[in-house]
Structures are given as C-alpha cells and as structure tokens.
C-alpha cells in the first residue's frame, strides 16, 4: 500500500527497531512509547482496520494475538503467580479502530504495553 508508514516499515523502506518477524507478522518498538515496553504487532500485508477483517483474516488475527504474550514474556512482562496465587507482572493489549477508536495509523496494529507502572496517563 503506497504511503502507508507501517507497510514501509514492513518493507524495510524506513527504519524501525524490529523485535520479531515471520512470514506474516512483524513487531517493532513504538517510536513514542507510552510504557517501559511498548511494541506494535502488525500483519505484513496491509489491512487498514479491524473493521476490514473478515473470516479470511481469522488465522492472521489469531497469530497476531498469540504473539503478544510471547513477546511479553521475552520482554519480561509475563504474568506470573507466586506460591500464594498473587499475580505480578503483566501487559496490556490494545487495537484502536477508526477515528472514534483513536486510530492514527491506518494499518492494523496491536499495541502491547508492559513494564512497571506508572505508565503515561492515557494508558
Ligand atoms: P494508533 O493511535 O493506535 O494508530 O497508534 C499508532 C502508533 O504508531 C503510535 O503509538 C505511534 O507512536 C506509533 N508510530 C507512528 N509512527 C511510527 C514509526 N515510524 N515507528 C514506530 N512507531 C510509530
Ligand atoms: Zn499498510
């Protein structure tokens, strides 16, 4: 897709800090992190929003969501329970869709935020 910044990142036409890549997906650090760990997980193939997804995207969406806890663990943000069942760690996943959903970049992306709080206010 011409003029899509995340397509350009996926095509390595503009630089980013890539933390994961496979045939379908790419993950890179958000340029303006709102938490100690803030990654963006995207399909390499252009899809503008979650509203553009249909049944043909179900596998891709599953892979995208599955990647989040994997990267969370890699970046030290996995949820863990102590012997008394008290949880610690953790991360947040977010997909903004459309103007009312706060989407700024129209290439589907899953935010993964993690790390010790406090995080930036709106998150
Ligand atoms: P959203 O509001 O959900 O569309 O989020 C877009 C996100 O993309 C924001 O958190 C931006 O900081 C991030 N972003 C924009 N341009 C870049 C870039 N070139 N590299 C990494 N992250 C970016
Ligand atoms: Zn794109």
Coordinates of N, CA and C in Angstrom, one line a residue, residues 17-22 26-29 36-41 66-80 89-91 112-115:
X17 N 12.8 -0.4 15.0 CA 13.5 -1.4 15.9 C 12.7 -2.6 15.9
X18 N 13.0 -3.5 15.0 CA 12.2 -4.8 14.8 C 12.6 -5.7 15.9
X19 N 11.6 -6.3 16.5 CA 11.8 -7.3 17.6 C 11.4 -8.7 17.3
X20 N 10.6 -8.8 16.2 CA 10.1 -10.1 15.8 C 9.6 -10.0 14.3
X21 N 9.9 -11.1 13.6 CA 9.5 -11.2 12.2 C 9.2 -12.6 11.8
X22 N 8.1 -12.9 11.1 CA 8.0 -14.2 10.5 C 7.3 -13.9 9.1
X26 N 5.0 -8.8 11.8 CA 6.2 -8.0 12.2 C 5.9 -7.3 13.6
X27 N 6.9 -7.2 14.4 CA 6.7 -6.5 15.7 C 7.9 -5.5 15.8
X28 N 7.6 -4.3 16.2 CA 8.7 -3.3 16.4 C 8.3 -2.4 17.5
X29 N 9.3 -1.7 18.0 CA 9.1 -0.7 19.1 C 8.4 0.5 18.7
X36 N 7.1 1.4 29.7 CA 8.5 0.9 29.6 C 8.7 0.0 28.4
X37 N 7.8 -0.9 28.2 CA 7.8 -1.7 27.0 C 6.5 -1.3 26.2
X38 N 6.7 -0.9 24.9 CA 5.6 -0.6 24.1 C 5.9 -1.1 22.7
X39 N 5.3 -2.2 22.3 CA 5.6 -2.8 21.0 C 4.3 -2.6 20.1
X40 N 4.5 -2.6 18.8 CA 3.4 -2.7 17.8 C 3.6 -4.0 17.0
X41 N 2.5 -4.7 17.0 CA 2.5 -6.0 16.3 C 1.6 -5.8 15.1
X66 N -1.8 -14.2 19.5 CA -0.9 -15.2 20.2 C 0.5 -14.6 20.3
X67 N 0.9 -13.8 19.4 CA 2.3 -13.2 19.5 C 2.5 -12.3 20.7
X68 N 1.4 -11.7 21.2 CA 1.5 -10.7 22.3 C 2.1 -11.3 23.5
X69 N 1.5 -12.4 24.1 CA 2.1 -12.9 25.3 C 3.5 -13.5 25.1
X70 N 3.7 -14.0 23.9 CA 5.1 -14.5 23.6 C 6.1 -13.4 23.7
X71 N 5.8 -12.2 23.1 CA 6.8 -11.1 23.2 C 6.8 -10.5 24.6
X72 N 5.6 -10.5 25.3 CA 5.5 -10.0 26.7 C 6.5 -10.8 27.5
X73 N 6.5 -12.2 27.4 CA 7.4 -13.0 28.1 C 8.9 -12.7 27.8
X74 N 9.1 -12.5 26.5 CA 10.5 -12.2 26.1 C 11.0 -10.8 26.6
X75 N 10.0 -9.9 26.8 CA 10.4 -8.6 27.3 C 10.2 -8.4 28.8
X76 N 10.0 -9.6 29.5 CA 9.9 -9.6 31.0 C 8.6 -9.1 31.5
X77 N 7.6 -9.2 30.7 CA 6.2 -8.7 31.1 C 5.2 -9.8 31.3
X78 N 5.6 -11.0 31.4 CA 4.6 -12.1 31.5 C 3.9 -12.0 32.9
X79 N 2.7 -12.5 32.9 CA 2.0 -12.5 34.2 C 2.5 -13.8 35.0
X80 N 2.9 -13.6 36.2 CA 3.3 -14.8 37.0 C 2.6 -14.8 38.4
X89 N 3.6 -8.7 37.4 CA 3.9 -8.6 36.0 C 2.7 -8.2 35.2
X90 N 2.7 -8.5 34.0 CA 1.6 -8.3 33.1 C 1.8 -7.3 32.0
X91 N 0.8 -7.2 31.2 CA 0.9 -6.3 30.0 C -0.5 -6.0 29.5
X112 N 1.2 -3.5 22.4 CA 1.5 -4.3 23.6 C 2.3 -3.4 24.5
X113 N 1.7 -3.1 25.7 CA 2.3 -2.3 26.7 C 2.7 -3.1 27.9
X114 N 3.8 -2.9 28.5 CA 4.2 -3.6 29.7 C 5.3 -2.9 30.5
X115 N 5.7 -3.5 31.5 CA 6.7 -2.9 32.4 C 6.1 -2.3 33.6

